[in-house]
Short mmCIF file of C-alpha atoms and ligand atoms in Angstrom, two decimals:
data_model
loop_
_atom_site.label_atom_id
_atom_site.label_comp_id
_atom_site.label_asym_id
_atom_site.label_seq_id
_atom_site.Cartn_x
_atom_site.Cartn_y
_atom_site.Cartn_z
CA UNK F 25 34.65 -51.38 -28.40
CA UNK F 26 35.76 -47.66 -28.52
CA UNK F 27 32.88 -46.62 -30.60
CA UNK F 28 30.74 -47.90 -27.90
CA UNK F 29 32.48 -46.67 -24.97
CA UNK F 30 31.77 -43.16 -27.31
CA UNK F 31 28.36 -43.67 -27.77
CA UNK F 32 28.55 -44.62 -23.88
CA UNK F 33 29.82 -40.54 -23.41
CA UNK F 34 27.54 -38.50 -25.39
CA UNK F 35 24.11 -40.89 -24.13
CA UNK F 36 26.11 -39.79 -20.25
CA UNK F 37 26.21 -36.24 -21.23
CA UNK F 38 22.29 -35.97 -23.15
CA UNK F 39 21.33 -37.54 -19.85
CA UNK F 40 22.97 -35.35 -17.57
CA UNK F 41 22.25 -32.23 -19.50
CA UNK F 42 18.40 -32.88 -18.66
CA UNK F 43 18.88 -34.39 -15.13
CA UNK F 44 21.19 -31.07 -13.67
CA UNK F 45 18.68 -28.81 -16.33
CA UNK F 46 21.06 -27.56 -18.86
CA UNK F 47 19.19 -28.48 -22.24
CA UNK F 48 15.94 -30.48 -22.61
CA UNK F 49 14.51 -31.77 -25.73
CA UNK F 50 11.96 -29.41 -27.42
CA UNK F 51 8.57 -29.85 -27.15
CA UNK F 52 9.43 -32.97 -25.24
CA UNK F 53 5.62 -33.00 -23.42
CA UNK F 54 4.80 -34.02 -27.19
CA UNK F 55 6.95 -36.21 -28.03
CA UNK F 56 9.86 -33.70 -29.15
CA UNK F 57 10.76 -32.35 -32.45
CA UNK F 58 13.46 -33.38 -34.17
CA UNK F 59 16.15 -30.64 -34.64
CA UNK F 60 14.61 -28.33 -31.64
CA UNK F 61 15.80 -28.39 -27.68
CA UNK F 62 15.04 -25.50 -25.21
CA UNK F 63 17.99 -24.80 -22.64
CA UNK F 64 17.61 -24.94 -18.86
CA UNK F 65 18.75 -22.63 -16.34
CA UNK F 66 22.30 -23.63 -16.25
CA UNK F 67 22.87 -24.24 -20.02
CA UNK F 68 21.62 -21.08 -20.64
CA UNK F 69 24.28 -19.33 -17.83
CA UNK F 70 26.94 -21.64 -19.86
CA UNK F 71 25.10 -20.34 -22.84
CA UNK F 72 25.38 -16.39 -21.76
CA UNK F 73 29.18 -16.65 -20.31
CA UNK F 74 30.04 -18.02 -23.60
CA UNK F 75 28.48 -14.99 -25.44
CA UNK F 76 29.93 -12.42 -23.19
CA UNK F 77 33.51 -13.73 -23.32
CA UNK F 78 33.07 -13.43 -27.15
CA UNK F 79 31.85 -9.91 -27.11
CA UNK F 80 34.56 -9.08 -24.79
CA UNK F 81 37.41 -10.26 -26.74
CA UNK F 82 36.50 -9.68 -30.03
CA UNK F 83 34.10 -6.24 -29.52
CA UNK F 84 34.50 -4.32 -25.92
CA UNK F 85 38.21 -4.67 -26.13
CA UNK F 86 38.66 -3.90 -29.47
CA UNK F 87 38.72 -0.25 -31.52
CA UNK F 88 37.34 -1.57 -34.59
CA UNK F 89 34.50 -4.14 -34.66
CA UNK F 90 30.74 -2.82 -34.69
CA UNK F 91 28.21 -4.78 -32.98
CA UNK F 92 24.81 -5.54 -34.50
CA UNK F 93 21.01 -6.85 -33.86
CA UNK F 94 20.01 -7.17 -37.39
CA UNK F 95 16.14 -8.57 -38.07
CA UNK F 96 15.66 -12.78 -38.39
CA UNK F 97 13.45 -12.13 -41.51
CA UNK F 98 15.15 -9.77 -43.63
CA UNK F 99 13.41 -8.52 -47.36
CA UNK F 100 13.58 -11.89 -49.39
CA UNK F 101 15.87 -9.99 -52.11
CA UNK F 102 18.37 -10.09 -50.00
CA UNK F 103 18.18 -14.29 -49.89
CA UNK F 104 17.88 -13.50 -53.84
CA UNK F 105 21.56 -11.96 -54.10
CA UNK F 106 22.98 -13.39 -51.76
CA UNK F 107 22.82 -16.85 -53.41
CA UNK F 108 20.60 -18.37 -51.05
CA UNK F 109 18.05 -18.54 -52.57
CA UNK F 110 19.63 -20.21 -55.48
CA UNK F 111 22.27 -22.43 -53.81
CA UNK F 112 21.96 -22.72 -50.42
CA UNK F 113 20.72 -26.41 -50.71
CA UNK F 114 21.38 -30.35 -49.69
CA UNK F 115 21.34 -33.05 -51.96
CA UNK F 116 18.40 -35.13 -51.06
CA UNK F 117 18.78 -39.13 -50.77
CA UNK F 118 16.82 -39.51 -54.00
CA UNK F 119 19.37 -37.35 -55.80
CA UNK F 120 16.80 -33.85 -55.67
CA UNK F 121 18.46 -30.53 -54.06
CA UNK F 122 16.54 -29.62 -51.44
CA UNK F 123 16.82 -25.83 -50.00
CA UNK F 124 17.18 -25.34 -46.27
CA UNK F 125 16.04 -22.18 -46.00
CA UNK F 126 12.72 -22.29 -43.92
CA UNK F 127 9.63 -20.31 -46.24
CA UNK F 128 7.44 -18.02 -44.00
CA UNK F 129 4.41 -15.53 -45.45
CA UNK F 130 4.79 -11.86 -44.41
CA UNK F 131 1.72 -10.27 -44.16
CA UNK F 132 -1.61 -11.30 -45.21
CA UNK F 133 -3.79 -11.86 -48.15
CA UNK F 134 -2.47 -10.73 -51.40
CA UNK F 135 0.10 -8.46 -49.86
CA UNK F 136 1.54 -11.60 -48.60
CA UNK F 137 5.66 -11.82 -49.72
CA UNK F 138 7.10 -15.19 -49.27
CA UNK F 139 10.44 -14.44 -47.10
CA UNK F 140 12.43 -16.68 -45.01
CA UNK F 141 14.18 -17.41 -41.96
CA UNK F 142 17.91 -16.19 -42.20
CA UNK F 143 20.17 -19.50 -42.26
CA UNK F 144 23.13 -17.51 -41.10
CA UNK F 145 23.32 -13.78 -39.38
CA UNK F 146 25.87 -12.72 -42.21
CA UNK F 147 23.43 -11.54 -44.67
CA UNK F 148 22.26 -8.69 -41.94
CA UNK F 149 25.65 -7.34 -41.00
CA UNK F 150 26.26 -7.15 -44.86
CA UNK F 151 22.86 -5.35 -45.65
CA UNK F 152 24.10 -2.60 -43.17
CA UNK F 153 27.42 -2.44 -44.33
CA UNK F 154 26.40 1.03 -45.88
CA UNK F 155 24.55 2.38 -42.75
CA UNK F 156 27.45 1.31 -40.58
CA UNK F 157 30.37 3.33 -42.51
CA UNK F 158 27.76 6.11 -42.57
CA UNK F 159 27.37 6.15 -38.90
CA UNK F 160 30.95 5.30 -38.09
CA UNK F 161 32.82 6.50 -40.68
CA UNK F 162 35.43 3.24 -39.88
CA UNK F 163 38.50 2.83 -41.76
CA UNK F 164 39.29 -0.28 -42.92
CA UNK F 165 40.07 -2.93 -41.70
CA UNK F 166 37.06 -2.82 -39.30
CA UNK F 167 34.48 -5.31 -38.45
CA UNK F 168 30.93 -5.98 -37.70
CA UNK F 169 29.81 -8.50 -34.94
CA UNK F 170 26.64 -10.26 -34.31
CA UNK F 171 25.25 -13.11 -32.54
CA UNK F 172 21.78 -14.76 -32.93
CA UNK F 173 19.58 -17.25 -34.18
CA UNK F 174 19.88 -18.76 -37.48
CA UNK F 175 17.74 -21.47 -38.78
CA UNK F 176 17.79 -24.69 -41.27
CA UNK F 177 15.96 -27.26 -42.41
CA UNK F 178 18.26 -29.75 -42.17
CA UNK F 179 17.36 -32.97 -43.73
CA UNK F 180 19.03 -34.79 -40.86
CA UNK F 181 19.08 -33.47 -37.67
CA UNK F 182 20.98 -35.36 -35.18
CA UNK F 183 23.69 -35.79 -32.37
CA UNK F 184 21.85 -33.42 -29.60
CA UNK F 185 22.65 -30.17 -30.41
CA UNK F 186 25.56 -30.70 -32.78
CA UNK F 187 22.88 -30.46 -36.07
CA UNK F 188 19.78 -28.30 -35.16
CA UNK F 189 17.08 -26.74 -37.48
CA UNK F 190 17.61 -23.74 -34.93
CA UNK F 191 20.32 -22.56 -33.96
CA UNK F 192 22.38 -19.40 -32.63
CA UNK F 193 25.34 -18.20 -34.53
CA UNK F 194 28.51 -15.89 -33.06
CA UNK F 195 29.72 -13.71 -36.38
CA UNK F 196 32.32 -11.36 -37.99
CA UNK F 197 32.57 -10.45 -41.16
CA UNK F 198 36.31 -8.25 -41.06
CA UNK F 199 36.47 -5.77 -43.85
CA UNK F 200 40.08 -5.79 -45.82
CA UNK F 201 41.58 -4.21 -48.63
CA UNK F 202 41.55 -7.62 -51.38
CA UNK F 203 45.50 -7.49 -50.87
CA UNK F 204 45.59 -7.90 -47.53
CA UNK F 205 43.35 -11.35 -47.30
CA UNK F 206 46.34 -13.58 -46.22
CA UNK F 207 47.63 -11.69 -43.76
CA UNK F 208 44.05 -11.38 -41.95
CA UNK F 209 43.16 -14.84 -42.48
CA UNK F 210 46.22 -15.96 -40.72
CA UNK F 211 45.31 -13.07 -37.90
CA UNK F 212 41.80 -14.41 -37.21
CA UNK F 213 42.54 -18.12 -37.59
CA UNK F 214 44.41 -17.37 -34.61
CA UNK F 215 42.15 -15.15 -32.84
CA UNK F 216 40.20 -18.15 -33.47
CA UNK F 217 42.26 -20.82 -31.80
CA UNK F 218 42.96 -18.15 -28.60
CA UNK F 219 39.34 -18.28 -27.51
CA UNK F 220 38.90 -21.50 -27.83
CA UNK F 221 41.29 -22.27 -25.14
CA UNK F 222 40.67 -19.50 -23.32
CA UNK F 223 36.92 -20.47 -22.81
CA UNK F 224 38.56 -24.16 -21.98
CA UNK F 225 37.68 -26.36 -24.94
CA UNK F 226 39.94 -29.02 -25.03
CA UNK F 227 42.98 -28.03 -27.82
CA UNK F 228 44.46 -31.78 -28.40
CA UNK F 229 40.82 -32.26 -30.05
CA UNK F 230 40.56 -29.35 -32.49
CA UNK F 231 42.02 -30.42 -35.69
CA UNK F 232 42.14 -27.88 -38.81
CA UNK F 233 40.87 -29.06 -41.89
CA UNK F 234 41.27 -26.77 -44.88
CA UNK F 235 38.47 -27.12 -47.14
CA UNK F 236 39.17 -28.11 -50.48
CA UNK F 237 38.24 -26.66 -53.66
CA UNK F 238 34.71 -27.86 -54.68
CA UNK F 239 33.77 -28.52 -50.89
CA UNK F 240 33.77 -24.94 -49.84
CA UNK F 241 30.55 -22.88 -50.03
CA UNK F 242 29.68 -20.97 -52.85
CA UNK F 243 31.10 -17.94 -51.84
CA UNK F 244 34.46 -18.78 -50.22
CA UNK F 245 38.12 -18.63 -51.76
CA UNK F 246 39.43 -20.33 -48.87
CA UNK F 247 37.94 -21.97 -45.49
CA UNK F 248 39.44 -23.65 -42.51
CA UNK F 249 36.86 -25.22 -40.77
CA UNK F 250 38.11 -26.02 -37.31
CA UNK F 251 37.10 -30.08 -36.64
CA UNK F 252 36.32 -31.18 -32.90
CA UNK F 253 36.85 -35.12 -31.65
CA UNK F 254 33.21 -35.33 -30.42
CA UNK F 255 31.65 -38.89 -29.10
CA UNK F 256 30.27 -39.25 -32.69
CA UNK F 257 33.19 -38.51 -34.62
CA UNK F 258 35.34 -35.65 -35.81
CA UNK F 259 33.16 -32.86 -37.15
CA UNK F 260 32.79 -28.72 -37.42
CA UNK F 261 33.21 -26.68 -34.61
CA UNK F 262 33.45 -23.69 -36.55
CA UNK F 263 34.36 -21.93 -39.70
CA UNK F 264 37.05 -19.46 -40.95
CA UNK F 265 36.15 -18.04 -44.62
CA UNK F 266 37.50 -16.09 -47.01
CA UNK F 267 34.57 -14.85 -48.93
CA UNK F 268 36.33 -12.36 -51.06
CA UNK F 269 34.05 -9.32 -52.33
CA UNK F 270 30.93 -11.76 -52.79
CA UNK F 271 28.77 -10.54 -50.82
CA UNK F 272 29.08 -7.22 -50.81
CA UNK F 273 29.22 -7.00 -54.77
CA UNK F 274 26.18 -9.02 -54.83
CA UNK F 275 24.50 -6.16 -52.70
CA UNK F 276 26.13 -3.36 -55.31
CA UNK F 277 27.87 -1.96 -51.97
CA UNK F 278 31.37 -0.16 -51.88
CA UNK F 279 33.64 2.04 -49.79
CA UNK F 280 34.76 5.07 -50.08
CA UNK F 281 38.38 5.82 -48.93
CA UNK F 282 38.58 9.52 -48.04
CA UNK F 283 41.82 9.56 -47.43
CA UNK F 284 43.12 8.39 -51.14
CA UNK F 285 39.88 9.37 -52.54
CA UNK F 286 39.25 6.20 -54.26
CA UNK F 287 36.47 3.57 -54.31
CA UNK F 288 36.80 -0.22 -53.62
CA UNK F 289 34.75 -3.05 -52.98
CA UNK F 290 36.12 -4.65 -49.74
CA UNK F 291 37.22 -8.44 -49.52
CA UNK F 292 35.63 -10.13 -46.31
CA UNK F 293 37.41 -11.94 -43.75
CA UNK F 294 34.57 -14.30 -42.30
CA UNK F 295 35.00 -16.47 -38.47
CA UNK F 296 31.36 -18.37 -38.05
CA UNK F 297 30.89 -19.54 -34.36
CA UNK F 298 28.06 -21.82 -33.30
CA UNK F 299 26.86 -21.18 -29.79
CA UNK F 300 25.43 -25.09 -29.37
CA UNK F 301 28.52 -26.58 -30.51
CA UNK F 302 30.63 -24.42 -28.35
CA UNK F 303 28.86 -25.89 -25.54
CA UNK F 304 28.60 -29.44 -26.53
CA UNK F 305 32.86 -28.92 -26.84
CA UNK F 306 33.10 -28.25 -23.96
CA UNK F 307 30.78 -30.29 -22.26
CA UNK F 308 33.02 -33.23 -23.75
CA UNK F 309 36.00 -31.41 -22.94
CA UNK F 310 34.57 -30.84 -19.61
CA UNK F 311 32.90 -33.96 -18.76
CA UNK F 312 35.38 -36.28 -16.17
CA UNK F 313 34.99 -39.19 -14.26
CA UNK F 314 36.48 -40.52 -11.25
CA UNK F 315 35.69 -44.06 -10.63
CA UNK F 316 37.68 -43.52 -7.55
CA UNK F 317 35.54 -41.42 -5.84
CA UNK F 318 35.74 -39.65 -2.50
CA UNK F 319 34.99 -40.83 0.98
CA UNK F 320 31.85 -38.80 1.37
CA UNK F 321 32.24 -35.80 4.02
CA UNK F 322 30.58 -35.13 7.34
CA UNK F 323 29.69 -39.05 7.47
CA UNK F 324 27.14 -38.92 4.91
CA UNK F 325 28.21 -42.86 3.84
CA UNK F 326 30.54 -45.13 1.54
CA UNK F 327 32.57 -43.73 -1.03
CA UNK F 328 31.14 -42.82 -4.34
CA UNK F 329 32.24 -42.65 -8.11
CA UNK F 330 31.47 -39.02 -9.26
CA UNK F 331 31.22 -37.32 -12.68
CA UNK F 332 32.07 -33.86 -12.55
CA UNK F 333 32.52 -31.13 -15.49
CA UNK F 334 35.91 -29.65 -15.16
CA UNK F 335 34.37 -26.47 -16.53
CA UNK F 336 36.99 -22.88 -15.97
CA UNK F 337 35.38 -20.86 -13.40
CA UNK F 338 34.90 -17.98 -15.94
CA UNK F 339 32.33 -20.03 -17.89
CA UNK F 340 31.21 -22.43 -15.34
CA UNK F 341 27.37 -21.37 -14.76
CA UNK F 342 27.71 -21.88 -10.71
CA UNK F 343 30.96 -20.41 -9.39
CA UNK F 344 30.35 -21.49 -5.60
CA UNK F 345 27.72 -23.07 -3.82
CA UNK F 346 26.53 -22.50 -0.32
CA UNK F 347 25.29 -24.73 2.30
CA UNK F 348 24.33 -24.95 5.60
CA UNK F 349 25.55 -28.64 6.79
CA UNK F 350 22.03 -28.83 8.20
CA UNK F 351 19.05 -27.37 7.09
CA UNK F 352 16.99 -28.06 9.96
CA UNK F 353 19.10 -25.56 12.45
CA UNK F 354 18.33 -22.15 12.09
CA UNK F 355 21.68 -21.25 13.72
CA UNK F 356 23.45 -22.70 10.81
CA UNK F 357 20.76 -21.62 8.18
CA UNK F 358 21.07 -18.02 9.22
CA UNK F 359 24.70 -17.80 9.60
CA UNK F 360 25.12 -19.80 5.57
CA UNK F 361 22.25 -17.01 4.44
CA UNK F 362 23.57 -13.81 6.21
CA UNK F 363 27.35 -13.78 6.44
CA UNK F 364 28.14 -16.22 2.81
CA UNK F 365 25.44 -16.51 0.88
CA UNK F 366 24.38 -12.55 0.35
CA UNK F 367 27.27 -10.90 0.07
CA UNK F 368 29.06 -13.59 -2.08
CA UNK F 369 25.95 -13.47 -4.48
CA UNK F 370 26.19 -9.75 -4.55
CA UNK F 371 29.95 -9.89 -5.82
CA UNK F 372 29.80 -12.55 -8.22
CA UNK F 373 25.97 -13.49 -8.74
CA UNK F 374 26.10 -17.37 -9.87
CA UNK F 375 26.14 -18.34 -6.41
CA UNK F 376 24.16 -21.32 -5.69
CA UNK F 377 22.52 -21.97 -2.11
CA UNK F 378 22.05 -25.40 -2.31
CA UNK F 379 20.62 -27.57 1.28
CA UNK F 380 18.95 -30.13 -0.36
CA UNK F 381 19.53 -34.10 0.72
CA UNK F 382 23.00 -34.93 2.65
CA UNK F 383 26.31 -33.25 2.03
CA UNK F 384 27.54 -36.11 -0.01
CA UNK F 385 24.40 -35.51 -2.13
CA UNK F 386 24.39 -31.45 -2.46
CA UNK F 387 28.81 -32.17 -3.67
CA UNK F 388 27.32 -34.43 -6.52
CA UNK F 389 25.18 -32.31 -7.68
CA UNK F 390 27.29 -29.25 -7.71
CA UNK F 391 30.17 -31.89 -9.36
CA UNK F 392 27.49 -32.26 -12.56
CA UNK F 393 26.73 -28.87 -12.35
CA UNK F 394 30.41 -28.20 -12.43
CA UNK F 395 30.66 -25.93 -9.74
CA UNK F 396 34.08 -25.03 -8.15
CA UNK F 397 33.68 -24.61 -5.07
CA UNK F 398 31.33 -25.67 -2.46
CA UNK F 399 30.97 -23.80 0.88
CA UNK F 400 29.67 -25.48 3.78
CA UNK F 401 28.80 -23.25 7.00
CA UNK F 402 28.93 -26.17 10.04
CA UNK F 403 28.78 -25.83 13.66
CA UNK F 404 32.40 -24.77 14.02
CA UNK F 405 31.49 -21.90 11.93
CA UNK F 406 29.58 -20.71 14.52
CA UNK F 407 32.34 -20.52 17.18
CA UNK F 408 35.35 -19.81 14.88
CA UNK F 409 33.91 -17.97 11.87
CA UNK F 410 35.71 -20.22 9.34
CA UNK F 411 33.95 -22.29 6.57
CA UNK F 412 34.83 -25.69 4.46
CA UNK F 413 35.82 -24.91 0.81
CA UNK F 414 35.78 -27.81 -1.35
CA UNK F 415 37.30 -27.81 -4.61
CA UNK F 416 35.76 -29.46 -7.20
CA UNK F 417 38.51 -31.13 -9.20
CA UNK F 418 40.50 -32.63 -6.25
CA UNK F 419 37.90 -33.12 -4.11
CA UNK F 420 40.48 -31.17 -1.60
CA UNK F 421 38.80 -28.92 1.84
CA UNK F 422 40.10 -26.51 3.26
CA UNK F 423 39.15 -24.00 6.12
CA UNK F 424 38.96 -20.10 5.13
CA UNK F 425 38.12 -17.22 7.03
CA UNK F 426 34.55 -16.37 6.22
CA UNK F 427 36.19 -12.64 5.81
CA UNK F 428 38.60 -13.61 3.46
CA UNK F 429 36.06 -15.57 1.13
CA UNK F 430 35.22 -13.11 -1.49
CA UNK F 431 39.06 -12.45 -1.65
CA UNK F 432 39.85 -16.52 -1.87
CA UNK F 433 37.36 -16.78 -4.96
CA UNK F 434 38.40 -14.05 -6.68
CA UNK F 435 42.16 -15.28 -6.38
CA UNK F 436 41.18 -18.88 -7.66
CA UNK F 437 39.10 -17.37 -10.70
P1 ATP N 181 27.97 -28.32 -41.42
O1 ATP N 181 28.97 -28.63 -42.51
O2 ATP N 181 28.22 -29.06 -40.15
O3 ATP N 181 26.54 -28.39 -41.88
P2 ATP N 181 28.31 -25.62 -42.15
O4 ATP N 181 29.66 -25.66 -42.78
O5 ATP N 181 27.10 -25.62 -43.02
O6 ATP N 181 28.19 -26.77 -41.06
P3 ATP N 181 28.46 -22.85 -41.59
O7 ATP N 181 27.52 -22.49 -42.66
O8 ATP N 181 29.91 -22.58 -41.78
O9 ATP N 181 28.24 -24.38 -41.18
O10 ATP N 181 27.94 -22.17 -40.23
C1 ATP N 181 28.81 -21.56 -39.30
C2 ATP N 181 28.75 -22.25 -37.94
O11 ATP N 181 27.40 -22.37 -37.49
C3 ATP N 181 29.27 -23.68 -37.96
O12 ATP N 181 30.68 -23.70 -37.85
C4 ATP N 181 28.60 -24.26 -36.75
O13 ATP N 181 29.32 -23.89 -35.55
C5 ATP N 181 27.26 -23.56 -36.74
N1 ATP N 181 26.20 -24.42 -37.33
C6 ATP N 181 25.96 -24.59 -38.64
N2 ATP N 181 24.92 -25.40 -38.84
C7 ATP N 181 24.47 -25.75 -37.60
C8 ATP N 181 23.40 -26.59 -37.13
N3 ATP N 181 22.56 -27.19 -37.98
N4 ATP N 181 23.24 -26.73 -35.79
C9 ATP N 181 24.08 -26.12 -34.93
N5 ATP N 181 25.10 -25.32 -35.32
C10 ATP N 181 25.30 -25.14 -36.63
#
């Protein structure tokens, strides 16, 4: 019975992700492709807020991380000492290993190289370890930051965007003396945990699992993989590894310390972040229901039950919509475009204007969207200069200066 209430949520949320255009099945036209989905307008804003809160936190207000765009196809030696190449596999049903990494040519003819697609963005922050210190001359600890695709052939893709073949990673690898691993483990596991909740994924359904010997991946020491309470079961969110000197002894790199004049290989402190699983956390974190529902304003009918997604305003890819009650009166129309719409689009861009079907309608939609608020200029507007803010969690209006708007949004957020 609970499984299938489960089931019940994540077939709600595929479904609404299409209908409100935040993801859509890849190649769909065709009949899909298993392991690919494109995302819409509004999964991608979810999609970039998520992205920019993680460069904020853990790169603009920091003194010692170093961002990077590394290539997606990188020389296939580095796939060679890295491991990859060699161990980055899944055990096949019929007992044969079976490597993820995708196999593209380079080039053409006989100067064609086989290389591949990187399966992580690790490998390219590593490969410019050296070109980094050189440029930066940062003393350690310091870190290097990346986000961007990373692809596998996973032998079963499955559970929406949970297990892709393409996917887009958020990375650090943290640069320690060897001595100091426990200390920075314990410093980025909660670093971890802090943007989780600050972005708003629900905390009672992140579980820590430390990964036993034999499970972990074949450069790790130690790894915390942080679990999430999806529809479908418990499974990664993301990863916290130790991955010791691996990688960059693999690569024959080292650092010199000026200061002490001495030469050591760094240990790695390594937090993994997918981008799609982000979101589908906290879409299920996000995702509420009120069977309830709200006596529909401006008598646009019966009460309704409504779904909304209880997204924070930070990450929420509408932060107020804008509507004229009608959108057959120019008075109205001009007033909502003018005097709200403009400048509150200026200040805080995702701002909605949104006059399609009934007001009862236009809430809905912003509900799924998971806007906050929803402006509505009516005909007292017009005489009083006041609007109706209505806020999505409690359904609650109230009437606000149309000068004091920008201040009243910016107070709430
Ligand atoms: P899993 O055990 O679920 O296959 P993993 O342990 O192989 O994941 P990592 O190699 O640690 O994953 O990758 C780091 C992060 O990248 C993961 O924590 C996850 O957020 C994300 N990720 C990994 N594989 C996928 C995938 N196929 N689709 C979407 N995101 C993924």
């Amino acid at each position: 019975m609970k499984e299938e209430k489960e089931n019940d949520l994540m077939e709600k949320i595929v479904s609404l992700c299409k209908r409100r255009g935040f993801v859509f099945q890849g190649s769909e036209i065709y009949g899909g492709f298993a392991g690919f989905y494109d995302y819409a307008h509004f999964g991608l804003a979810l999609q970039n807020n998520i992205k920019n809160s993680w460069w904020k936190k853990f790169v603009d207000l920091r003194r010692d991380m170093y961002g990077l765009n590394s290539s997606i196809i990188l020389n296939p030696k580095v796939w060679e000492a890295s491991g990859h190449v060699a161990g980055f596999s899944d055990p096949m049903a019929d007992g044969k290993q079976f490597n993820v990494m995708f196999k593209t040519q380079v080039g053409a003819g006989e100067e064609a190289v086989t290389s591949y697609l990187r399966p992580e963005t690790a490998q390219g922050m590593f490969v410019n370890f050296k070109n980094t210190v050189d440029a930066f001359h940062p003393k350690l600890p310091f870190g290097m930051a990346q986000i961007g695709k990373a692809f596998r052939n996973e032998i079963a893709p499955r559970d929406f965007i949970f297990r892709q073949r393409e996917f887009e990673q958020m990375e650090i690898e943290y640069f320690i003396r060897p001595e100091e691993w426990k200390k920075y483990f314990e410093y980025w596991r909660d670093e971890m945990m802090e943007w989780m909740e600050e972005i708003g994924i629900d905390m009672g359904k992140v579980h820590e699992l430390d990964v036993p010997d034999g499970d972990r991946a074949h450069y790790s020491k130690r790894t915390i993989d942080f679990e999430f309470d999806y529809p479908f079961g418990k499974k990664e969110l993301f990863g916290l590894a130790y991955r010791t000197d691996f990688d960059l002894k693999n690569h024959k790199l080292e650092y010199i310390d000026e200061e002490a004049s001495e030469k050591i290989v760094p240990h790695v402190i390594e937090p993994s972040m997918g981008i799609d699983r982000a979101i589908l956390a906290l879409l299920v974190s996000a995702y509420a229901e009120d069977p309830e529902g709200e006596q529909a304003p401006y008598g646009a009918g019966e009460k309704e039950k409504r779904v909304y997604l209880k997204f924070k305003p930070s990450i929420a890819p509408v932060i107020c919509a804008v509507s004229p009650l009608l959108k057959n009166k120019p008075e109205l129309v001009e007033y909502a475009n003018n005097k709200v719409f403009a400048p509150l689009k200026e200040e805080f861009g995702r701002v909605a204007w949104d006059d399609n079907g009934n007001i009862g309608k236009r809430y809905r939609r912003q509900d799924e969207i998971g806007t906050p608020f929803c402006i509505v200029i009516d005909f007292d507007t017009l005489t009083d200069d006041t609007v109706t803010v209505r806020d999505r969690d409690s359904g609650k209006q109230e009437r606000v200066k149309v000068s004091e708007l920008k201040e009243y949004i910016k107070e709430k957020i």
